[in-house]
Backbone atoms as SQL, in Angstrom:
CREATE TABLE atoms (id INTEGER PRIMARY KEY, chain TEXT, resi INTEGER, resn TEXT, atom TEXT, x REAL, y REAL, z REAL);
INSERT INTO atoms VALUES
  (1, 'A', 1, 'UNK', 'N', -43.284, 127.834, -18.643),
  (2, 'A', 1, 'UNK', 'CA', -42.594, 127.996, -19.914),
  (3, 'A', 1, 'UNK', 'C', -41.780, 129.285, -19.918),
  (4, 'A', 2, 'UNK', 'N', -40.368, 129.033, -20.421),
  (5, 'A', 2, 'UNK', 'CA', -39.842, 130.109, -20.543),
  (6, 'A', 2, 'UNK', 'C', -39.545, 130.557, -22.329),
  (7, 'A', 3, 'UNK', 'N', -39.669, 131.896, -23.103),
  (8, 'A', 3, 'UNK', 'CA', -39.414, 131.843, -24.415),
  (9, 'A', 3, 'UNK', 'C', -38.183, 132.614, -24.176),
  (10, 'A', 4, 'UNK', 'N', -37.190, 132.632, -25.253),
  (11, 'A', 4, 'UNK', 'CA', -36.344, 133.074, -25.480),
  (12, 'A', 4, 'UNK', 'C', -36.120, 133.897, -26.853),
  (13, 'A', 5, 'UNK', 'N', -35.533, 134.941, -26.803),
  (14, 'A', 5, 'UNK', 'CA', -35.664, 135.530, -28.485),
  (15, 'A', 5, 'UNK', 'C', -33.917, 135.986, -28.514),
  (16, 'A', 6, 'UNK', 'N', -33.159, 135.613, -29.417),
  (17, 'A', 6, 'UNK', 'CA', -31.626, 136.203, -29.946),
  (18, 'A', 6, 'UNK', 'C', -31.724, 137.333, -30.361),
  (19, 'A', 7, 'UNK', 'N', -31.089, 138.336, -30.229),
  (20, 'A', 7, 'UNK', 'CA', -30.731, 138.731, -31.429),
  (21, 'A', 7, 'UNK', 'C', -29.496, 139.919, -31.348),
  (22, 'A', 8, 'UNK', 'N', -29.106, 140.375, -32.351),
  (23, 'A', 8, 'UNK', 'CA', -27.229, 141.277, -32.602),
  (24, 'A', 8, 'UNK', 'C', -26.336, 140.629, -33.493),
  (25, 'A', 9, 'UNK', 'N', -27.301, 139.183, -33.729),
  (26, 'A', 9, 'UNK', 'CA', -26.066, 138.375, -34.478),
  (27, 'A', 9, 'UNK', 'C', -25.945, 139.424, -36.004),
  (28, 'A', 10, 'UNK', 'N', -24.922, 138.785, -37.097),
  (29, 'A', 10, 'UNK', 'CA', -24.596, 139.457, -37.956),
  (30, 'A', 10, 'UNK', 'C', -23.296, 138.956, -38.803),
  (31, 'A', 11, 'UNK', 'N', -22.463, 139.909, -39.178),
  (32, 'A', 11, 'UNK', 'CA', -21.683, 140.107, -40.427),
  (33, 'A', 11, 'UNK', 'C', -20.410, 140.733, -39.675),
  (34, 'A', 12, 'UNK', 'N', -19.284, 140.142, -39.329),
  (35, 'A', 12, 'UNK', 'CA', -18.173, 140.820, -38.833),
  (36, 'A', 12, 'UNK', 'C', -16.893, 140.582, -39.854),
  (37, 'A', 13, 'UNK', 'N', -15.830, 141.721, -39.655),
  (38, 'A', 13, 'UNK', 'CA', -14.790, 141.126, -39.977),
  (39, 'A', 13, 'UNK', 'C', -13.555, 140.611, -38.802),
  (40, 'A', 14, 'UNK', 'N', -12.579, 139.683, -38.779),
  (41, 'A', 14, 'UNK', 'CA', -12.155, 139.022, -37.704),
  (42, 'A', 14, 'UNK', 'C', -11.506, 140.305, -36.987),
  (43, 'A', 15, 'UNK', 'N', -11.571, 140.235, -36.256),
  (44, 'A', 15, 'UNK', 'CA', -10.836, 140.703, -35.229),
  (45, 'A', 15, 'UNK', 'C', -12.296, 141.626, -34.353),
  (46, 'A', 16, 'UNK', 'N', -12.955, 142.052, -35.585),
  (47, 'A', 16, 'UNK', 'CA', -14.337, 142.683, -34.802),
  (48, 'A', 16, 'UNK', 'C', -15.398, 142.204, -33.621),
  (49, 'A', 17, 'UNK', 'N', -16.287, 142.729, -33.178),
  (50, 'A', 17, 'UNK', 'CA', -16.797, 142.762, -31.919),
  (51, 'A', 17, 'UNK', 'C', -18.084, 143.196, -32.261),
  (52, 'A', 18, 'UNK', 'N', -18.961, 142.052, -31.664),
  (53, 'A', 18, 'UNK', 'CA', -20.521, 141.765, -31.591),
  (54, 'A', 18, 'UNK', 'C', -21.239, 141.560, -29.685),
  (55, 'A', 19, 'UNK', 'N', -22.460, 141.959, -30.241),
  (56, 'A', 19, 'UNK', 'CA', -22.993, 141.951, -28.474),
  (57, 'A', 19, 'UNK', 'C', -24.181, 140.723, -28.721),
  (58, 'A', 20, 'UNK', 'N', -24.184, 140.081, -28.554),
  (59, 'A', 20, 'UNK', 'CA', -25.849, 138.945, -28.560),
  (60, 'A', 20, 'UNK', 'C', -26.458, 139.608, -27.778),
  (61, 'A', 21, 'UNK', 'N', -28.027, 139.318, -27.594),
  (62, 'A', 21, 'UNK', 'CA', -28.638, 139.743, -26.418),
  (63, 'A', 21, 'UNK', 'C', -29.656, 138.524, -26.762),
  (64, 'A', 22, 'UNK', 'N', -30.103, 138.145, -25.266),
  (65, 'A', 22, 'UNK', 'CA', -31.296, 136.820, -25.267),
  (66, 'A', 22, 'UNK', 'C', -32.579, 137.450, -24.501),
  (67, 'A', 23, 'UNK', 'N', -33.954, 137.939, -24.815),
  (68, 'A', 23, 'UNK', 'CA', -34.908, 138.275, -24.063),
  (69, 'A', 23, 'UNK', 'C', -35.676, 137.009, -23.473),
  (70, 'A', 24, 'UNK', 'N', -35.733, 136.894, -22.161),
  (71, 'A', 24, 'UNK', 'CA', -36.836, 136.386, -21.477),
  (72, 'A', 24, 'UNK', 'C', -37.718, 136.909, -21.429),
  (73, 'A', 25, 'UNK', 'N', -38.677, 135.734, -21.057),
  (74, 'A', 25, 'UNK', 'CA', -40.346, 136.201, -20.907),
  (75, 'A', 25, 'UNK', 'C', -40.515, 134.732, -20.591),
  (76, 'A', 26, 'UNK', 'N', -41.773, 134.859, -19.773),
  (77, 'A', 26, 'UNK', 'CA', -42.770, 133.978, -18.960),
  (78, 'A', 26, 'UNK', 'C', -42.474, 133.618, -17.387),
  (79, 'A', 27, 'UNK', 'N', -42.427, 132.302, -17.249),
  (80, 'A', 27, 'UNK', 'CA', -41.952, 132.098, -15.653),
  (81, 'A', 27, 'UNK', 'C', -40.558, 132.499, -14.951),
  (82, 'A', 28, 'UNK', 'N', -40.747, 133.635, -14.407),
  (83, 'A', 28, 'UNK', 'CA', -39.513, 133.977, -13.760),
  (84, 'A', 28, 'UNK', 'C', -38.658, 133.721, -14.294),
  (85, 'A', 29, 'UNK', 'N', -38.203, 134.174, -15.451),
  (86, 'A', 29, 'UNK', 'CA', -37.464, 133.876, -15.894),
  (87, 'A', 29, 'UNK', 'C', -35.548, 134.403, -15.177),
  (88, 'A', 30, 'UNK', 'N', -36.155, 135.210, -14.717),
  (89, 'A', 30, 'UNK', 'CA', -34.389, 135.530, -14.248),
  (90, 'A', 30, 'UNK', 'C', -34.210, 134.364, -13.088),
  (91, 'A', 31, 'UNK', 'N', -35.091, 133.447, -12.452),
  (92, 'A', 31, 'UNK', 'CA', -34.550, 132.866, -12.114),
  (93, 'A', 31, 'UNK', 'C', -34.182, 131.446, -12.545),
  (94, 'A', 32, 'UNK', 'N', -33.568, 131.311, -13.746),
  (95, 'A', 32, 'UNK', 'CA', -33.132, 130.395, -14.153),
  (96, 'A', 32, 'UNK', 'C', -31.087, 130.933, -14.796),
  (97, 'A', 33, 'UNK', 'N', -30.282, 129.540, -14.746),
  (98, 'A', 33, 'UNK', 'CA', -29.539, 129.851, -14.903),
  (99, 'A', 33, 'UNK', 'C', -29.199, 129.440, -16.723),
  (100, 'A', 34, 'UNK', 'N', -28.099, 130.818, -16.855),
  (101, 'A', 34, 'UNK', 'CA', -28.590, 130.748, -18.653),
  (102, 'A', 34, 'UNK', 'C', -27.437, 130.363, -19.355),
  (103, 'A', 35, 'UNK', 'N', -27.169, 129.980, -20.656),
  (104, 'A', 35, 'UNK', 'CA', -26.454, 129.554, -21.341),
  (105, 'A', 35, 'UNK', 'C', -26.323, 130.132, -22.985),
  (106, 'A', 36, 'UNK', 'N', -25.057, 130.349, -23.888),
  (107, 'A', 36, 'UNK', 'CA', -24.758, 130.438, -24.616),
  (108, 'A', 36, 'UNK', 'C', -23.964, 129.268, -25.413),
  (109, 'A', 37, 'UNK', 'N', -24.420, 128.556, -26.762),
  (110, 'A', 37, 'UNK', 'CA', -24.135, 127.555, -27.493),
  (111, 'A', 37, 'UNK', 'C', -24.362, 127.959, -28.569),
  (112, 'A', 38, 'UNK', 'N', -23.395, 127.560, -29.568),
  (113, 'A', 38, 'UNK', 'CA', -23.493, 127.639, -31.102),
  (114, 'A', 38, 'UNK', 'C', -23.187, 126.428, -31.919),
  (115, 'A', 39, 'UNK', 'N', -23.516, 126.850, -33.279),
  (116, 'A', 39, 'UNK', 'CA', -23.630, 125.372, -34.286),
  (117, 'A', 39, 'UNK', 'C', -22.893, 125.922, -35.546),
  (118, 'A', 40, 'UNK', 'N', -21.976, 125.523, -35.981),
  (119, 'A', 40, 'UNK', 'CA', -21.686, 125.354, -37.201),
  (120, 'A', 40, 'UNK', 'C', -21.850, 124.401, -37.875),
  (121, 'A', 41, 'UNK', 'N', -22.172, 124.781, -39.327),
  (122, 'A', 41, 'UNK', 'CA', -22.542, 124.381, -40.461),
  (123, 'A', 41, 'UNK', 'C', -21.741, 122.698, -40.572),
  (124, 'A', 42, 'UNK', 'N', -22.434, 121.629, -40.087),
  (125, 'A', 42, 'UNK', 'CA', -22.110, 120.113, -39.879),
  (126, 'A', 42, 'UNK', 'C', -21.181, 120.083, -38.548),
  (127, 'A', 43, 'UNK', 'N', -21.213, 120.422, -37.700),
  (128, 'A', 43, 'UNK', 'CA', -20.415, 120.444, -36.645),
  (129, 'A', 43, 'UNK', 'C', -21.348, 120.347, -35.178),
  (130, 'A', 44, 'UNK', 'N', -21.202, 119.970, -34.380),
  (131, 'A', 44, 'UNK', 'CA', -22.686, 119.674, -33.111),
  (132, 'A', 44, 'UNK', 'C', -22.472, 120.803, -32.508),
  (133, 'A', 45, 'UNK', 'N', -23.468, 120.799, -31.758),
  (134, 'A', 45, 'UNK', 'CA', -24.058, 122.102, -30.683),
  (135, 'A', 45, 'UNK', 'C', -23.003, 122.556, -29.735),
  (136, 'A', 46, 'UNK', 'N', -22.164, 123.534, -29.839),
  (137, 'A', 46, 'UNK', 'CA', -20.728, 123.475, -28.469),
  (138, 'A', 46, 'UNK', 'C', -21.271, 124.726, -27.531),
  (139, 'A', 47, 'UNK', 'N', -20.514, 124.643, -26.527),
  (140, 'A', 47, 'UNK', 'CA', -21.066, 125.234, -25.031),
  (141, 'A', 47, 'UNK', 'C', -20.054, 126.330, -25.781),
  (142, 'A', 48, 'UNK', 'N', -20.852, 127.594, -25.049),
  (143, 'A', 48, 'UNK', 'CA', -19.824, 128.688, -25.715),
  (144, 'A', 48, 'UNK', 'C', -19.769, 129.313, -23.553),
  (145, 'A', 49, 'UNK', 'N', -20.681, 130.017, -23.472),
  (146, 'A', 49, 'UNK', 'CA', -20.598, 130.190, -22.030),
  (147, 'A', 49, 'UNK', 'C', -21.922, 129.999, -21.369),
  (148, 'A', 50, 'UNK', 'N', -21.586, 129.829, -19.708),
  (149, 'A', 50, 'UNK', 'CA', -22.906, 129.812, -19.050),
  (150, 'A', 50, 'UNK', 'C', -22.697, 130.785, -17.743),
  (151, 'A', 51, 'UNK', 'N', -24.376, 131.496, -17.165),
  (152, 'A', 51, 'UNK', 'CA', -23.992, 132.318, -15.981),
  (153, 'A', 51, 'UNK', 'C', -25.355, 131.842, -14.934),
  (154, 'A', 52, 'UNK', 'N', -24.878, 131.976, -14.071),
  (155, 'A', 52, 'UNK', 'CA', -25.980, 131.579, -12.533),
  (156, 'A', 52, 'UNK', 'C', -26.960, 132.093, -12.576),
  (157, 'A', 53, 'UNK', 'N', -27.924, 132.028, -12.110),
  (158, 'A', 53, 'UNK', 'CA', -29.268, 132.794, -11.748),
  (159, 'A', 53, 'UNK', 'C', -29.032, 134.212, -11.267),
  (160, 'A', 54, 'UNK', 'N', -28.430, 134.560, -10.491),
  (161, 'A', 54, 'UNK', 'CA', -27.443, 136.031, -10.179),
  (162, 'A', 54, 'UNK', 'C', -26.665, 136.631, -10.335),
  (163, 'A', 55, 'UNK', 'N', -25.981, 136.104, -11.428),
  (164, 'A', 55, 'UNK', 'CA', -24.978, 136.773, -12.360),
  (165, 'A', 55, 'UNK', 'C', -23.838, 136.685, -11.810),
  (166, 'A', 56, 'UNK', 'N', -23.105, 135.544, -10.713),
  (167, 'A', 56, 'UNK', 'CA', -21.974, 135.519, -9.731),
  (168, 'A', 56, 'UNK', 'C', -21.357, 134.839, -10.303),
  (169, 'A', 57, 'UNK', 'N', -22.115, 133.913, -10.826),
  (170, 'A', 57, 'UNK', 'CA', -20.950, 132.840, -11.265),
  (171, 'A', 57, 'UNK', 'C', -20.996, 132.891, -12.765),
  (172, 'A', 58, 'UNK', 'N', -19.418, 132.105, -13.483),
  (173, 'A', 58, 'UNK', 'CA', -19.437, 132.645, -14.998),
  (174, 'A', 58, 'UNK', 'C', -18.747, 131.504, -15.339),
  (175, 'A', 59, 'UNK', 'N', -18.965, 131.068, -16.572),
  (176, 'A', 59, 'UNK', 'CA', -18.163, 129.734, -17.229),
  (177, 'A', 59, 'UNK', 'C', -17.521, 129.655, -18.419),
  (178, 'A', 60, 'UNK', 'N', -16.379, 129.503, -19.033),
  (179, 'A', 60, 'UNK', 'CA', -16.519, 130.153, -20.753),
  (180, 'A', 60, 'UNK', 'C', -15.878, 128.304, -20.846),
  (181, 'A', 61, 'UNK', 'N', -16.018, 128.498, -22.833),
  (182, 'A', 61, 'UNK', 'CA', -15.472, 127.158, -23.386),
  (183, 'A', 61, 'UNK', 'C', -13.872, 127.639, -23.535),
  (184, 'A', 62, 'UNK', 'N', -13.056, 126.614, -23.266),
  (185, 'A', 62, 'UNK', 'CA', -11.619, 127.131, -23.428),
  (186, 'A', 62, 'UNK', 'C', -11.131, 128.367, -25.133),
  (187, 'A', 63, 'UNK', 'N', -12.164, 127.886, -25.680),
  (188, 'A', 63, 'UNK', 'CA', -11.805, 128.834, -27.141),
  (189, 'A', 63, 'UNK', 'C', -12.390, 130.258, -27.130),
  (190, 'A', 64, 'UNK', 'N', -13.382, 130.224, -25.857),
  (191, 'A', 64, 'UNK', 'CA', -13.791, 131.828, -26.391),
  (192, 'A', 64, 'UNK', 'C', -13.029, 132.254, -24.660),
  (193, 'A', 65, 'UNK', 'N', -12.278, 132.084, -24.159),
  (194, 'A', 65, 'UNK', 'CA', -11.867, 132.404, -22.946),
  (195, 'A', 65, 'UNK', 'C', -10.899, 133.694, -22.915),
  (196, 'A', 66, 'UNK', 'N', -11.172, 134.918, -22.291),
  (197, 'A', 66, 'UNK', 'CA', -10.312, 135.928, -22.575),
  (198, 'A', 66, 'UNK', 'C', -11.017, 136.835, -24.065),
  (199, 'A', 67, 'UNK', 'N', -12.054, 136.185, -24.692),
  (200, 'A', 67, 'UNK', 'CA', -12.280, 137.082, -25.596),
  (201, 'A', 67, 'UNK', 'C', -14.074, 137.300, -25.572),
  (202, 'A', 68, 'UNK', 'N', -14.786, 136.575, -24.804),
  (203, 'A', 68, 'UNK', 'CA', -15.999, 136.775, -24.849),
  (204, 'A', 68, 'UNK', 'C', -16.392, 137.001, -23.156),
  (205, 'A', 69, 'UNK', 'N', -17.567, 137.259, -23.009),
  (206, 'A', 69, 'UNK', 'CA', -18.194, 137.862, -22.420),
  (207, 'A', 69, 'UNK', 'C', -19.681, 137.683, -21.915),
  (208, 'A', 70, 'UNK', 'N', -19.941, 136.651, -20.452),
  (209, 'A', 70, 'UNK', 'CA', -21.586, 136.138, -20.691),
  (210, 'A', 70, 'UNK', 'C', -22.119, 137.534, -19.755),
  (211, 'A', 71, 'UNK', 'N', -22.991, 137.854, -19.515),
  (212, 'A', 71, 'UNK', 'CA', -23.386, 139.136, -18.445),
  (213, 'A', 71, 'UNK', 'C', -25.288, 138.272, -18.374),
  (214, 'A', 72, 'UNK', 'N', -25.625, 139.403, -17.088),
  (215, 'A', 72, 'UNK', 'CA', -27.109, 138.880, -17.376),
  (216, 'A', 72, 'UNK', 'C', -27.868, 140.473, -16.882),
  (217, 'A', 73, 'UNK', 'N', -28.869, 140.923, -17.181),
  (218, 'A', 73, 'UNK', 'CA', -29.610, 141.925, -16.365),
  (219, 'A', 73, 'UNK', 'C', -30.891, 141.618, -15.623),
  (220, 'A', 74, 'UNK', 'N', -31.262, 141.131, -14.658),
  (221, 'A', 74, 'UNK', 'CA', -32.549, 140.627, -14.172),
  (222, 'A', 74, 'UNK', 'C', -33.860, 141.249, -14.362),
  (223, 'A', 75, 'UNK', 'N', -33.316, 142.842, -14.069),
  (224, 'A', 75, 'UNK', 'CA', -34.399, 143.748, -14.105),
  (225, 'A', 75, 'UNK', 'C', -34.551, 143.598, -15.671),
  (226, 'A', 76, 'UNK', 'N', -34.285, 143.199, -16.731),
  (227, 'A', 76, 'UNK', 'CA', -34.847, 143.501, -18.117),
  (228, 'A', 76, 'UNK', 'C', -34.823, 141.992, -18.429),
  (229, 'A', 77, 'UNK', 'N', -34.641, 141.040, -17.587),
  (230, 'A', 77, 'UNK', 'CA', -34.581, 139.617, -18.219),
  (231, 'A', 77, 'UNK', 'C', -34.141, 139.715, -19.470),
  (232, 'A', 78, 'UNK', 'N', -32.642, 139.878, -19.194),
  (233, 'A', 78, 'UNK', 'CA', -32.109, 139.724, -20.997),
  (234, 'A', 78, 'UNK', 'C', -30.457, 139.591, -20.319),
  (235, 'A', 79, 'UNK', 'N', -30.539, 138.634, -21.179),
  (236, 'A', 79, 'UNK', 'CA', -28.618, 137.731, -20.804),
  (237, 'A', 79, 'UNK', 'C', -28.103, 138.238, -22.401),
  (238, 'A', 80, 'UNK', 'N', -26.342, 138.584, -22.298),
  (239, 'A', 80, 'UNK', 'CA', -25.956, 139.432, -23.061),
  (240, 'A', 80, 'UNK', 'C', -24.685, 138.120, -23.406),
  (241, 'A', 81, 'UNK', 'N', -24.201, 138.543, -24.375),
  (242, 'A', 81, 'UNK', 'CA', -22.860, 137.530, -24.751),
  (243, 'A', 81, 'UNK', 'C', -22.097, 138.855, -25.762),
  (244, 'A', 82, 'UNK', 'N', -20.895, 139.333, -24.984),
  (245, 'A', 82, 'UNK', 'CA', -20.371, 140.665, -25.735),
  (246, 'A', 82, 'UNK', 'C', -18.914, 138.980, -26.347),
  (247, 'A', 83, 'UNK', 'N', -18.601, 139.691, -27.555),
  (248, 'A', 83, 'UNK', 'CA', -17.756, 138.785, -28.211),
  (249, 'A', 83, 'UNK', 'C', -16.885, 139.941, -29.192),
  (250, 'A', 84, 'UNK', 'N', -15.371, 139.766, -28.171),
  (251, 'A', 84, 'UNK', 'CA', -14.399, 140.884, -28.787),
  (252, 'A', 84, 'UNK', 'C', -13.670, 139.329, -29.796),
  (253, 'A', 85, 'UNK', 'N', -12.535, 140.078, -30.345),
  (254, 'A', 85, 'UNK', 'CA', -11.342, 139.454, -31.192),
  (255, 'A', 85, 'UNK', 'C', -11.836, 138.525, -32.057),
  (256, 'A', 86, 'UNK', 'N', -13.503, 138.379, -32.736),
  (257, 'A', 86, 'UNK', 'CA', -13.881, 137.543, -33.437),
  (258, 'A', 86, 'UNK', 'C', -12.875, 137.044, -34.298),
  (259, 'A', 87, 'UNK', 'N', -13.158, 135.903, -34.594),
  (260, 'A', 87, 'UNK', 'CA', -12.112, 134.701, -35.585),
  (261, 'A', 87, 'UNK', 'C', -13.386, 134.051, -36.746),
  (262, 'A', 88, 'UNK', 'N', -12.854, 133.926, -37.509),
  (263, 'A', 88, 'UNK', 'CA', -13.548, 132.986, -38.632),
  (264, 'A', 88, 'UNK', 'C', -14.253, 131.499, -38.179),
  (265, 'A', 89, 'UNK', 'N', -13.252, 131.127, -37.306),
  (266, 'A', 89, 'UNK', 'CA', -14.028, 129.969, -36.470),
  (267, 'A', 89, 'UNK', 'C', -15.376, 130.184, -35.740),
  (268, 'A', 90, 'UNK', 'N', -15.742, 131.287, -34.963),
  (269, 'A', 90, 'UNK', 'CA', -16.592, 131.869, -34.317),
  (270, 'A', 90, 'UNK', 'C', -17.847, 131.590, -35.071),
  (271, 'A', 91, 'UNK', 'N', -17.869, 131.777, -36.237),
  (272, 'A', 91, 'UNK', 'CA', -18.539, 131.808, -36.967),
  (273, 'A', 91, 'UNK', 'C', -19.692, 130.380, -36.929),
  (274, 'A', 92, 'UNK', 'N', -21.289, 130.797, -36.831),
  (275, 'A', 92, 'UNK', 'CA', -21.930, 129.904, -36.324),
  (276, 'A', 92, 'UNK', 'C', -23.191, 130.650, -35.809),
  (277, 'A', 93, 'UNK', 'N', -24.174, 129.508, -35.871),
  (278, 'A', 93, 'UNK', 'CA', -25.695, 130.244, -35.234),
  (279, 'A', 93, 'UNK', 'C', -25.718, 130.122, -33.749),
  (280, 'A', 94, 'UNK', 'N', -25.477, 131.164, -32.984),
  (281, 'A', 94, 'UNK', 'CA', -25.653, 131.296, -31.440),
  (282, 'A', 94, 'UNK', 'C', -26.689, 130.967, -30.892),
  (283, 'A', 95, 'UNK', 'N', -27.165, 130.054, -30.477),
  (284, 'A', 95, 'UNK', 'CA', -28.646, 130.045, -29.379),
  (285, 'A', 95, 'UNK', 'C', -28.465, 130.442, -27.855),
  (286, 'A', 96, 'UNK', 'N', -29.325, 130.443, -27.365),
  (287, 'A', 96, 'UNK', 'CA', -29.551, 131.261, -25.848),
  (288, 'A', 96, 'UNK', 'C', -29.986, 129.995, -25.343),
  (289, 'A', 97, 'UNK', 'N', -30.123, 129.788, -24.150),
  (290, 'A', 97, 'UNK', 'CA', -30.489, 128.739, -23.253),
  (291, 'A', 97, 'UNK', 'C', -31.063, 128.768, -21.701),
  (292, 'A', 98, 'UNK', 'N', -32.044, 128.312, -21.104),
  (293, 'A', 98, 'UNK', 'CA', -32.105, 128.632, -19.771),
  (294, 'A', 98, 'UNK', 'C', -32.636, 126.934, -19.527),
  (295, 'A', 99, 'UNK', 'N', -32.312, 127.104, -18.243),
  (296, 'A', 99, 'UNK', 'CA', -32.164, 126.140, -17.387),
  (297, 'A', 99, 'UNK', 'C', -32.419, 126.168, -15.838),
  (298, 'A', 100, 'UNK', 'N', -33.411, 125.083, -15.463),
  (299, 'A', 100, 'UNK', 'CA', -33.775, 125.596, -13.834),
  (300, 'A', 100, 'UNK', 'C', -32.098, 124.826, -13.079),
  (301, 'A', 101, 'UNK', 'N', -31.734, 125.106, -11.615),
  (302, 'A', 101, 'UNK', 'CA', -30.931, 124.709, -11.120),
  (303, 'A', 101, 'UNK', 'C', -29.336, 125.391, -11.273),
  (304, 'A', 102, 'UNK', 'N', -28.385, 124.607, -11.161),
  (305, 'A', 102, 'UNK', 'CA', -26.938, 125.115, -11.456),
  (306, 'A', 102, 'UNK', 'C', -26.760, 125.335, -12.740),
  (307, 'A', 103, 'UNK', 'N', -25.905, 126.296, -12.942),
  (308, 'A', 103, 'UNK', 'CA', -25.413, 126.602, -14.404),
  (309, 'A', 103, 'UNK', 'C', -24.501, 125.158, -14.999),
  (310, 'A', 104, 'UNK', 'N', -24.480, 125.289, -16.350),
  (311, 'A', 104, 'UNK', 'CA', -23.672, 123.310, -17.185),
  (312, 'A', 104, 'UNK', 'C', -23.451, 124.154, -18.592),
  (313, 'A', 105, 'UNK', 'N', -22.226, 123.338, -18.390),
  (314, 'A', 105, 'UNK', 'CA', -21.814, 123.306, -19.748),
  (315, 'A', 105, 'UNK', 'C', -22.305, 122.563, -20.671),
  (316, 'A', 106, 'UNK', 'N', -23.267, 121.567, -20.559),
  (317, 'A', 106, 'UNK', 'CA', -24.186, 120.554, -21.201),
  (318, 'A', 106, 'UNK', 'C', -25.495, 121.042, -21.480),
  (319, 'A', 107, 'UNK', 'N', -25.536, 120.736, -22.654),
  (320, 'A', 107, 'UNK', 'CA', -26.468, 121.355, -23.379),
  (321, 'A', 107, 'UNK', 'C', -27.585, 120.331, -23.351),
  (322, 'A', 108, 'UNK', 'N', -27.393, 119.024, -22.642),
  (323, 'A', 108, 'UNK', 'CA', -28.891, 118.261, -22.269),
  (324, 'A', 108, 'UNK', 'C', -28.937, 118.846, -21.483),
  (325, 'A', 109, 'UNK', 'N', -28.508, 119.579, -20.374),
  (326, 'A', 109, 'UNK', 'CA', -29.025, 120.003, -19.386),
  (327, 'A', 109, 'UNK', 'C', -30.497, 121.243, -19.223),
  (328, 'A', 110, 'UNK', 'N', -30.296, 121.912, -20.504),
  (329, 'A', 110, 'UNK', 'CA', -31.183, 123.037, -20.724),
  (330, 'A', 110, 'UNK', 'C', -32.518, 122.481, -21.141),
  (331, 'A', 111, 'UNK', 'N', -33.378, 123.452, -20.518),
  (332, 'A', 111, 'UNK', 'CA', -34.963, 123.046, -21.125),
  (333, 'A', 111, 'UNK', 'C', -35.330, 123.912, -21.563),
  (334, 'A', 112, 'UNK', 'N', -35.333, 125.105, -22.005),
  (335, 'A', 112, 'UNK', 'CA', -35.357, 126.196, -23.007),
  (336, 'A', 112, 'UNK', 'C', -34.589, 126.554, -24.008),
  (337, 'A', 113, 'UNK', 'N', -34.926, 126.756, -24.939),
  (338, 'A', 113, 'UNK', 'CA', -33.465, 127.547, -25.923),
  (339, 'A', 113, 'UNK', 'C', -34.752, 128.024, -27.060),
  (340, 'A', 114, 'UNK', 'N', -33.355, 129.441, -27.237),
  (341, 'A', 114, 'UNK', 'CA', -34.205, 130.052, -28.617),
  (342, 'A', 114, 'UNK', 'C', -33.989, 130.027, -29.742),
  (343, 'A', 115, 'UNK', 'N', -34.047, 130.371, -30.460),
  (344, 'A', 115, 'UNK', 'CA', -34.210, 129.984, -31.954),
  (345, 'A', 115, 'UNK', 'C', -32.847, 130.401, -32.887),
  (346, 'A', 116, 'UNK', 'N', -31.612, 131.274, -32.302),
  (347, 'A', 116, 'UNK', 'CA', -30.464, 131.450, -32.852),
  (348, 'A', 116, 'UNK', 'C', -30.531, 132.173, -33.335),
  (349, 'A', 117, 'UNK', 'N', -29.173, 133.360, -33.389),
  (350, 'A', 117, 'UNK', 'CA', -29.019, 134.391, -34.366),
  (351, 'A', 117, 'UNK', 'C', -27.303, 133.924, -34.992),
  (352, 'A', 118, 'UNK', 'N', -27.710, 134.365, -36.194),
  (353, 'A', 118, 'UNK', 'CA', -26.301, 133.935, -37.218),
  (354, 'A', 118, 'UNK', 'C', -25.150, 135.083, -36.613),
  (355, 'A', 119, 'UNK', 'N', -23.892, 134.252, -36.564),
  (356, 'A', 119, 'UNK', 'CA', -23.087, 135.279, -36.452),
  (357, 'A', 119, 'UNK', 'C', -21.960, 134.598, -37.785),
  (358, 'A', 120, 'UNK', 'N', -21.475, 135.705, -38.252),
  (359, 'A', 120, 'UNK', 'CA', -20.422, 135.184, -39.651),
  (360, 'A', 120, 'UNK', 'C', -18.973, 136.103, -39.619),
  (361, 'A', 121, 'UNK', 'N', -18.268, 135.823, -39.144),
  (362, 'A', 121, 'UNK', 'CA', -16.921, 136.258, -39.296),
  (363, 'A', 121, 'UNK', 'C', -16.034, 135.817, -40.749),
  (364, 'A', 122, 'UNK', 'N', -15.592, 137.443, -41.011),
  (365, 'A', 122, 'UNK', 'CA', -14.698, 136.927, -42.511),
  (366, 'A', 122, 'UNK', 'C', -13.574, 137.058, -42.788),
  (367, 'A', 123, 'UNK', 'N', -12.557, 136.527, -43.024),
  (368, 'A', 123, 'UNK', 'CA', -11.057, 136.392, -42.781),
  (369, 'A', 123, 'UNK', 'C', -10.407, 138.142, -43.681);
């Protein structure tokens, strides 16, 4: 079992800049590859970014591309999502994700996720 905990989410105004952070704990957790997804309010679960088990490889969704940021630290098991030029769209509960194998933009693919931190951008 791997747990996951969010948190940095918050209260921005657009154009501002937030850091997520996701803590692991339990089975090795750094070696799983991790994921960032959010939900708005009636809207389904969208891939925001994903990174490898070693932090080499990196994936973003075409909308946060050029403005966000997946990172991972092994030694502290904690995957980071820095998010510059926030937009009102952004706006949405972030979950964290891990996953054994290759990094996916598919969110069946994950067998962990944590519980979400709100992020709210305001025009």
């Amino acid at each position: 079992q791997v747990q996951l905990v969010e948190s940095g989410g918050g209260w921005v105004q657009a154009g501002g800049s937030l850091r997520l952070s996701c803590a692991a704990s339990g089975r090795t957790a750094s070696n799983y590859a991790m994921g960032w997804f959010r939900q708005a309010p009636g809207k389904e679960r969208e891939f925001v970014a994903t990174i490898t088990w070693g932090g080499g490889g990196t994936r973003y969704a075409d909308s946060v591309k050029g403005r966000f940021t997946i990172s991972r630290d092994n030694a502290k098991n904690t995957v980071y999502l820095q998010m510059n030029g926030l937009k009102p769209e952004d706006t949405a509960v972030y979950y964290c994700a891990a996953k054994n194998g290759m990094y996916s933009s598919s969110y069946n693919s994950y067998n962990y996720w944590g519980q979400g931190t709100q992020v709210t951008v305001s025009s």
